[in-house]
Amino acid sequence: MDVLTENFALYGKGFLGTVELTVYASLVALALGFLMASFRVAPVGSFRLFGTVWVAVLRNTPLTLLFFAVLLGLPRFGLVLPFQLFAVLALGCYTSAFICEALRSGINTVPKGQGEAARSLGMTFGQTLGAVVLPQAFRSVIPPIGSTLIALAKNSAIAGAFSVTELLGTYKTLSELGYSIIWTFLWIAVGYLIITLSISALFNVLEKRYGVAR
C-alpha cells in the first residue's frame, strides 16, 4: 500500500489524464464514426469511397505508427498543438474506424423497407438516416461500441511514450524513486480496471434501456 499512499497525487494525476484522454477521444471517435458510417452507405460514390479509404487505412495502421504520424508529423506542416490534443486526435481517428464498421453492421440489420418508406414520404437521405435508420442501428450495436471504447481506454497507454500525462506513464517516475515495479504496476492495473469497468457498466445500462431484446 505504501506505493499508493505515498504517491497518491501522482497516481491521481495519471488516472485523471487517462480519463480525460478516454472521454475526449471517445467523443471524437463517436462523431467521426457516425459520420464515416453515413458516408459508407451514402448514395454519392465519392462519399462511399472516402469512407471506405478512411476505414481501410486506419484499421490497418498500427496505432503507435499513427501516434508518430500525428504527434511528430503534423507539426512539420505548421500545425502546432498541445501533445494531449494530438493524442486525442490520434486515438479518436483510429477508433472511429471501428465505430464506423460497428455502426455499418447495425445499419445492415435495419430492413430496407424502413428506408424506402421514409423516402416515399419525401424524406431526404440525411433525414432518413438520422431519424429512421441510425436510431434503430444504434440499438443493435451498443455492446460492440462499448467494447471498442474499452479498447480505446487501454490504447491510451501509448500516449505516455509521447510526453502525455496518463496512468501507465507513472511507472517511470516511481521506478526512478526505487519503488517495487510489481506493486507499481498492480495499482496502475487497478486504475485501468476502474476505468474499463465504469465504461462497461455505462453500456450495460444503455443496453438494458435501449438495446434490442433478444
Short mmCIF file of C-alpha atoms in Angstrom, two decimals, residues 1 3 8 16-17 37 42 51 60 69 71 87 91 98-99 115 119 123 135 142 148-149 167 175 184 199 206:
data_model
loop_
_atom_site.label_atom_id
_atom_site.label_comp_id
_atom_site.label_asym_id
_atom_site.label_seq_id
_atom_site.Cartn_x
_atom_site.Cartn_y
_atom_site.Cartn_z
CA MET A 1 0.00 0.00 0.00
CA VAL A 3 3.39 2.79 -3.21
CA PHE A 8 -1.44 9.14 -4.40
CA LEU A 16 -7.29 11.76 -14.45
CA GLY A 17 -5.07 12.12 -17.51
CA ALA A 37 -20.79 5.19 -41.34
CA ALA A 42 -24.43 7.32 -48.84
CA GLY A 51 -15.45 6.35 -46.01
CA ASN A 60 -4.72 -1.47 -40.97
CA ALA A 69 2.40 10.46 -37.75
CA LEU A 71 2.34 13.94 -32.91
CA ALA A 87 -3.07 12.21 -28.70
CA LEU A 91 -6.89 7.86 -30.59
CA PHE A 98 -14.00 0.53 -35.66
CA ILE A 99 -17.03 2.54 -34.54
CA GLY A 115 -35.67 3.49 -45.66
CA ARG A 119 -38.18 8.15 -48.86
CA MET A 123 -37.61 12.46 -46.55
CA PRO A 135 -31.57 5.20 -34.17
CA ILE A 142 -24.43 -0.84 -28.20
CA THR A 148 -14.45 -0.60 -28.73
CA LEU A 149 -14.37 2.26 -26.23
CA LEU A 167 -1.73 6.41 -15.91
CA SER A 175 10.76 3.25 -10.84
CA THR A 184 3.68 -0.07 -9.12
CA ILE A 199 -17.40 2.08 -19.27
CA LEU A 206 -27.63 1.68 -22.14
#
